[in-house]
C-alpha positions as a LaTeX table, in Angstrom:
\begin{tabular}{lrrr}
\hline
Residue & $x$ (\AA) & $y$ (\AA) & $z$ (\AA) \\
\hline
Unk1 & 36.58 & 16.32 & $-1.03$ \\
Unk2 & 34.08 & 15.78 & $-4.16$ \\
Unk3 & 31.02 & 13.81 & $-3.75$ \\
Unk4 & 30.00 & 11.08 & $-6.38$ \\
Unk5 & 26.76 & 9.80 & $-7.05$ \\
Unk6 & 26.86 & 6.14 & $-8.98$ \\
Unk7 & 24.20 & 4.03 & $-10.32$ \\
Unk8 & 25.11 & 0.35 & $-9.78$ \\
Unk9 & 23.68 & $-3.48$ & $-11.34$ \\
Unk10 & 24.50 & $-6.34$ & $-10.11$ \\
Unk11 & 23.52 & $-10.18$ & $-10.08$ \\
Unk12 & 22.38 & $-10.69$ & $-6.49$ \\
Unk13 & 22.40 & $-14.34$ & $-6.64$ \\
Unk14 & 26.51 & $-14.26$ & $-5.46$ \\
Unk15 & 25.81 & $-11.90$ & $-2.68$ \\
Unk16 & 24.60 & $-12.12$ & 1.07 \\
Unk17 & 22.48 & $-8.85$ & 0.12 \\
Unk18 & 23.76 & $-5.25$ & $-0.15$ \\
Unk19 & 24.74 & $-4.12$ & 3.21 \\
Unk20 & 28.09 & $-5.00$ & 4.52 \\
Unk21 & 27.54 & $-7.82$ & 7.36 \\
Unk22 & 30.64 & $-7.38$ & 9.46 \\
Unk23 & 31.60 & $-8.63$ & 13.18 \\
Unk24 & 34.82 & $-6.87$ & 14.72 \\
Unk25 & 35.37 & $-5.10$ & 11.00 \\
Unk26 & 35.73 & $-8.18$ & 9.62 \\
Unk27 & 33.23 & $-9.16$ & 6.87 \\
Unk28 & 31.50 & $-12.34$ & 7.36 \\
Unk29 & 29.98 & $-12.78$ & 3.95 \\
Unk30 & 30.59 & $-11.57$ & 0.49 \\
Unk31 & 28.06 & $-8.46$ & 0.04 \\
Unk32 & 27.59 & $-5.80$ & $-2.83$ \\
Unk33 & 28.58 & $-2.85$ & $-0.67$ \\
Unk34 & 31.86 & $-4.78$ & 0.74 \\
Unk35 & 33.10 & $-5.36$ & $-2.81$ \\
Unk36 & 32.27 & $-1.35$ & $-3.80$ \\
Unk37 & 34.14 & $-0.58$ & $-0.57$ \\
Unk38 & 36.95 & $-2.33$ & $-1.66$ \\
Unk39 & 36.76 & $-0.60$ & $-5.17$ \\
Unk40 & 36.36 & 2.69 & $-3.97$ \\
Unk41 & 39.32 & 2.52 & $-1.62$ \\
Unk42 & 41.54 & 1.27 & $-3.76$ \\
Unk43 & 40.90 & 4.01 & $-6.20$ \\
Unk44 & 41.37 & 6.54 & $-3.46$ \\
Unk45 & 44.60 & 5.06 & $-2.57$ \\
Unk46 & 43.52 & 3.33 & 0.48 \\
Unk47 & 43.11 & 6.70 & 2.77 \\
Unk48 & 42.44 & 6.85 & 6.61 \\
Unk49 & 39.92 & 6.83 & 7.73 \\
Unk50 & 38.63 & 4.63 & 5.17 \\
Unk51 & 36.17 & 5.67 & 2.38 \\
Unk52 & 32.65 & 4.84 & 3.27 \\
Unk53 & 29.98 & 3.84 & 0.52 \\
Unk54 & 26.32 & 4.66 & 1.20 \\
Unk55 & 23.71 & 2.87 & $-0.32$ \\
Unk56 & 20.14 & 4.04 & $-1.32$ \\
Unk57 & 18.38 & 0.67 & $-0.49$ \\
Unk58 & 19.43 & $-2.51$ & 1.36 \\
Unk59 & 18.40 & $-5.21$ & $-0.69$ \\
Unk60 & 18.42 & $-8.78$ & 0.41 \\
Unk61 & 20.29 & $-11.81$ & $-0.28$ \\
Unk62 & 19.45 & $-13.09$ & $-3.54$ \\
Unk63 & 17.99 & $-9.74$ & $-4.75$ \\
Unk64 & 18.96 & $-8.16$ & $-8.13$ \\
Unk65 & 19.47 & $-4.58$ & $-9.10$ \\
Unk66 & 19.55 & $-2.47$ & $-12.10$ \\
Unk67 & 19.49 & 1.14 & $-10.81$ \\
Unk68 & 21.08 & 0.64 & $-7.07$ \\
Unk69 & 22.13 & 4.15 & $-6.38$ \\
Unk70 & 25.33 & 4.78 & $-3.94$ \\
Unk71 & 27.27 & 8.07 & $-2.89$ \\
Unk72 & 31.07 & 8.21 & $-1.79$ \\
Unk73 & 33.75 & 10.99 & $-1.25$ \\
Unk74 & 36.62 & 10.55 & $-3.06$ \\
Unk75 & 40.10 & 12.58 & $-1.50$ \\
Unk76 & 40.79 & 14.02 & $-4.38$ \\
Unk77 & 39.35 & 15.15 & $-7.97$ \\
Unk78 & 38.88 & 12.74 & $-10.49$ \\
Unk79 & 36.55 & 12.79 & $-13.58$ \\
Unk80 & 33.17 & 11.21 & $-13.31$ \\
Unk81 & 33.72 & 9.35 & $-16.18$ \\
Unk82 & 37.24 & 8.26 & $-15.37$ \\
Unk83 & 35.83 & 7.16 & $-11.77$ \\
Unk84 & 33.19 & 4.85 & $-13.62$ \\
Unk85 & 35.75 & 3.38 & $-16.04$ \\
Unk86 & 38.32 & 2.72 & $-13.26$ \\
Unk87 & 36.05 & 1.39 & $-10.78$ \\
Unk88 & 34.32 & $-1.14$ & $-13.63$ \\
Unk89 & 38.27 & $-2.27$ & $-13.95$ \\
Unk90 & 38.55 & $-3.10$ & $-10.34$ \\
Unk91 & 35.17 & $-4.54$ & $-9.39$ \\
Unk92 & 34.08 & $-8.41$ & $-9.74$ \\
Unk93 & 32.03 & $-9.27$ & $-12.91$ \\
Unk94 & 28.53 & $-9.76$ & $-11.04$ \\
Unk95 & 28.83 & $-5.81$ & $-10.53$ \\
Unk96 & 28.66 & $-2.87$ & $-13.10$ \\
Unk97 & 28.67 & 0.78 & $-12.65$ \\
Unk98 & 26.58 & 2.22 & $-15.08$ \\
Unk99 & 27.05 & 5.96 & $-14.35$ \\
Unk100 & 28.85 & 8.33 & $-12.29$ \\
Unk101 & 27.87 & 11.72 & $-11.52$ \\
Unk102 & 29.73 & 14.97 & $-9.52$ \\
Unk103 & 27.06 & 16.01 & $-7.20$ \\
Unk104 & 26.51 & 18.39 & $-4.20$ \\
Unk105 & 28.07 & 17.85 & $-0.75$ \\
Unk106 & 24.43 & 17.38 & 0.73 \\
Unk107 & 23.66 & 14.98 & $-1.76$ \\
Unk108 & 22.56 & 11.23 & 0.14 \\
Unk109 & 21.93 & 8.38 & $-2.18$ \\
Unk110 & 18.82 & 7.19 & 0.62 \\
Unk111 & 17.37 & 10.34 & 2.10 \\
Unk112 & 17.43 & 12.49 & $-0.99$ \\
Unk113 & 15.44 & 9.87 & $-2.99$ \\
Unk114 & 11.49 & 10.42 & $-3.35$ \\
Unk115 & 10.58 & 7.52 & $-5.22$ \\
Unk116 & 11.72 & 3.59 & $-5.85$ \\
Unk117 & 10.76 & 1.18 & $-8.47$ \\
Unk118 & 11.05 & $-2.45$ & $-8.29$ \\
Unk119 & 10.11 & $-5.52$ & $-10.75$ \\
Unk120 & 9.26 & $-8.76$ & $-9.85$ \\
Unk121 & 9.66 & $-11.78$ & $-12.14$ \\
Unk122 & 7.43 & $-14.87$ & $-11.69$ \\
Unk123 & 8.44 & $-17.93$ & $-13.80$ \\
Unk124 & 4.97 & $-20.04$ & $-14.21$ \\
Unk125 & 6.54 & $-23.23$ & $-16.11$ \\
Unk126 & 5.73 & $-26.59$ & $-14.72$ \\
Unk127 & 9.33 & $-27.03$ & $-13.43$ \\
Unk128 & 12.28 & $-25.08$ & $-11.99$ \\
Unk129 & 14.26 & $-23.64$ & $-15.10$ \\
Unk130 & 17.90 & $-24.22$ & $-14.33$ \\
Unk131 & 18.81 & $-21.08$ & $-16.43$ \\
Unk132 & 16.10 & $-18.95$ & $-14.46$ \\
Unk133 & 16.36 & $-20.31$ & $-11.16$ \\
Unk134 & 18.08 & $-17.75$ & $-9.50$ \\
Unk135 & 16.39 & $-14.80$ & $-11.69$ \\
Unk136 & 12.79 & $-15.56$ & $-11.41$ \\
Unk137 & 10.52 & $-16.71$ & $-8.41$ \\
Unk138 & 9.06 & $-19.93$ & $-9.47$ \\
Unk139 & 5.03 & $-20.63$ & $-9.09$ \\
Unk140 & 3.77 & $-23.67$ & $-11.17$ \\
Unk141 & 0.00 & $-23.15$ & $-10.14$ \\
Unk142 & $-2.51$ & $-22.09$ & $-12.81$ \\
Unk143 & $-3.23$ & $-18.52$ & $-12.45$ \\
Unk144 & $-5.86$ & $-16.41$ & $-13.69$ \\
Unk145 & $-4.04$ & $-13.07$ & $-14.53$ \\
Unk146 & $-7.56$ & $-11.12$ & $-14.70$ \\
Unk147 & $-8.14$ & $-11.42$ & $-11.25$ \\
Unk148 & $-4.80$ & $-10.31$ & $-10.52$ \\
Unk149 & $-4.99$ & $-7.25$ & $-12.60$ \\
Unk150 & $-8.35$ & $-6.36$ & $-10.85$ \\
Unk151 & $-6.70$ & $-6.76$ & $-7.39$ \\
Unk152 & $-3.71$ & $-4.62$ & $-8.33$ \\
Unk153 & $-5.43$ & $-1.10$ & $-7.85$ \\
Unk154 & $-6.14$ & $-1.85$ & $-4.04$ \\
Unk155 & $-2.55$ & $-1.35$ & $-3.46$ \\
Unk156 & $-2.66$ & 2.13 & $-4.59$ \\
Unk157 & $-2.45$ & 5.17 & $-2.67$ \\
Unk158 & $-1.15$ & 5.63 & 0.84 \\
Unk159 & $-2.20$ & 2.83 & 3.40 \\
Unk160 & $-0.51$ & 1.27 & 6.53 \\
Unk161 & 0.93 & $-1.69$ & 4.91 \\
Unk162 & 1.61 & $-3.25$ & 8.25 \\
Unk163 & 0.29 & $-6.76$ & 6.89 \\
Unk164 & 2.87 & $-6.66$ & 4.53 \\
Unk165 & 5.90 & $-5.79$ & 6.56 \\
Unk166 & 8.10 & $-8.89$ & 7.43 \\
Unk167 & 9.39 & $-9.13$ & 11.06 \\
Unk168 & 12.80 & $-7.24$ & 11.33 \\
Unk169 & 11.00 & $-4.28$ & 9.95 \\
Unk170 & 12.66 & $-1.31$ & 11.73 \\
Unk171 & 10.86 & 1.70 & 10.41 \\
Unk172 & 9.14 & 4.22 & 12.50 \\
Unk173 & 5.86 & 3.93 & 10.57 \\
Unk174 & 4.54 & 1.49 & 8.44 \\
Unk175 & 2.42 & 3.82 & 6.15 \\
Unk176 & 3.73 & 3.92 & 2.52 \\
Unk177 & 2.52 & 5.52 & $-0.83$ \\
Unk178 & 2.18 & 3.44 & $-3.75$ \\
Unk179 & 1.77 & 4.92 & $-6.88$ \\
Unk180 & 2.13 & 2.35 & $-9.47$ \\
Unk181 & 1.13 & $-1.31$ & $-9.33$ \\
Unk182 & 0.89 & $-3.36$ & $-12.59$ \\
Unk183 & 1.66 & $-6.95$ & $-14.16$ \\
Unk184 & 2.44 & $-7.74$ & $-17.53$ \\
Unk185 & 1.76 & $-11.39$ & $-18.94$ \\
Unk186 & 4.98 & $-12.94$ & $-21.05$ \\
Unk187 & 3.10 & $-15.69$ & $-22.45$ \\
Unk188 & 5.70 & $-16.85$ & $-24.85$ \\
Unk189 & 8.43 & $-16.61$ & $-21.71$ \\
Unk190 & 5.88 & $-18.22$ & $-19.36$ \\
Unk191 & 6.40 & $-15.49$ & $-17.07$ \\
Unk192 & 4.74 & $-12.69$ & $-15.04$ \\
Unk193 & 6.22 & $-9.48$ & $-14.11$ \\
Unk194 & 5.09 & $-7.29$ & $-11.66$ \\
Unk195 & 5.87 & $-3.81$ & $-11.39$ \\
Unk196 & 5.67 & $-1.57$ & $-8.37$ \\
Unk197 & 6.64 & 2.32 & $-7.90$ \\
Unk198 & 6.26 & 4.03 & $-4.67$ \\
Unk199 & 7.84 & 6.72 & $-2.33$ \\
Unk200 & 9.42 & 3.51 & $-0.02$ \\
Unk201 & 8.88 & $-0.20$ & 0.66 \\
Unk202 & 8.80 & $-2.20$ & 3.88 \\
Unk203 & 11.45 & $-4.87$ & 4.65 \\
Unk204 & 10.03 & $-7.58$ & 2.47 \\
Unk205 & 7.03 & $-5.71$ & 1.40 \\
Unk206 & 6.97 & $-6.38$ & $-2.23$ \\
Unk207 & 7.55 & $-10.10$ & $-1.94$ \\
Unk208 & 4.63 & $-10.24$ & 0.40 \\
Unk209 & 2.59 & $-8.25$ & $-2.10$ \\
Unk210 & 3.54 & $-10.52$ & $-4.70$ \\
Unk211 & 2.62 & $-13.81$ & $-3.00$ \\
Unk212 & $-0.60$ & $-12.58$ & $-1.80$ \\
Unk213 & $-1.46$ & $-11.68$ & $-5.44$ \\
Unk214 & $-0.44$ & $-14.88$ & $-6.62$ \\
Unk215 & $-2.91$ & $-16.50$ & $-4.17$ \\
Unk216 & $-5.20$ & $-14.24$ & $-5.67$ \\
Unk217 & $-4.66$ & $-15.68$ & $-9.18$ \\
Unk218 & $-5.23$ & $-18.95$ & $-8.09$ \\
Unk219 & $-8.39$ & $-18.64$ & $-6.47$ \\
Unk220 & $-6.93$ & $-19.17$ & $-2.79$ \\
Unk221 & $-8.10$ & $-15.82$ & $-2.01$ \\
Unk222 & $-11.09$ & $-13.48$ & $-2.70$ \\
Unk223 & $-10.08$ & $-10.55$ & $-5.83$ \\
Unk224 & $-10.13$ & $-7.89$ & $-3.22$ \\
Unk225 & $-8.67$ & $-9.66$ & $-0.24$ \\
Unk226 & $-5.58$ & $-6.82$ & $-0.21$ \\
Unk227 & $-8.26$ & $-4.45$ & 1.27 \\
Unk228 & $-9.27$ & $-6.40$ & 4.07 \\
Unk229 & $-5.44$ & $-7.31$ & 4.75 \\
Unk230 & $-4.71$ & $-3.42$ & 4.84 \\
Unk231 & $-7.41$ & $-2.86$ & 7.42 \\
Unk232 & $-6.28$ & $-6.00$ & 9.83 \\
Unk233 & $-2.56$ & $-5.12$ & 10.01 \\
Unk234 & $-1.70$ & $-8.71$ & 10.53 \\
Unk235 & 1.53 & $-10.08$ & 8.83 \\
Unk236 & 0.46 & $-13.86$ & 9.58 \\
Unk237 & $-2.53$ & $-13.15$ & 7.47 \\
Unk238 & $-0.75$ & $-12.29$ & 4.22 \\
Unk239 & 1.01 & $-15.81$ & 4.58 \\
Unk240 & 3.35 & $-16.53$ & 1.24 \\
Unk241 & 6.38 & $-14.55$ & 0.85 \\
Unk242 & 7.76 & $-14.71$ & $-2.85$ \\
Unk243 & 11.20 & $-16.11$ & $-3.14$ \\
Unk244 & 14.12 & $-13.29$ & $-3.17$ \\
Unk245 & 15.38 & $-14.50$ & $-6.61$ \\
Unk246 & 12.61 & $-12.77$ & $-8.60$ \\
Unk247 & 13.02 & $-9.52$ & $-7.16$ \\
Unk248 & 14.83 & $-6.60$ & $-8.85$ \\
Unk249 & 15.75 & $-2.95$ & $-8.07$ \\
Unk250 & 14.98 & $-0.97$ & $-11.11$ \\
Unk251 & 15.29 & 2.69 & $-10.51$ \\
Unk252 & 15.56 & 5.37 & $-7.43$ \\
Unk253 & 14.02 & 8.97 & $-8.58$ \\
Unk254 & 15.67 & 11.93 & $-7.39$ \\
Unk255 & 14.37 & 16.03 & $-7.46$ \\
\hline
\end{tabular}
């Protein structure tokens, strides 16, 4: 059975996250993984047992992706480009297969990755833009971008990010390594775009980091409060979690 790796983009506003949420085998809410499973099994002529679709990241309700990665095994050989075109014919319009490759049998979408990149869009308009409401987090308070730029390097490196992990985090350790933390100011579009890259991220970590950085930008926190938060390992002191709508899984890198 050949194994395929696919890069998937989706508009998360119509999904209850990536991962299937089922009870007794019946999907309770619409998910990205659920739609992918239906499409892949249709392409595979609905074999028994059903074909599994494994994702690299379990994005939450409302979170978007440009570069989610999945893998699956088909019961017969189909050229990778034919798989891409076939799945895009079957899938709903809020999911797009961008690329398909045939990979070795030991490739795993989640465990073979070595880094992930996300970005977070913040709208700074006075009121919620109806055309941005499901694609940006809204924050109308005045922000000093220089304070945010000064704070960002405090996130870099290997740290215990327990203060930035939401309840429900199930990982064995809260130590993570961040290799990139930037902000781009798009004054004409009234937006800030945060970019984070690291070996992995905790549950809601990026949204919590953005929340802290926005409070630093307003002056509600000292510029280097991230250093203190890393030391105290207390989620309650990080406070604000930015909305899911602004978060995008941008790219997953593999060796």
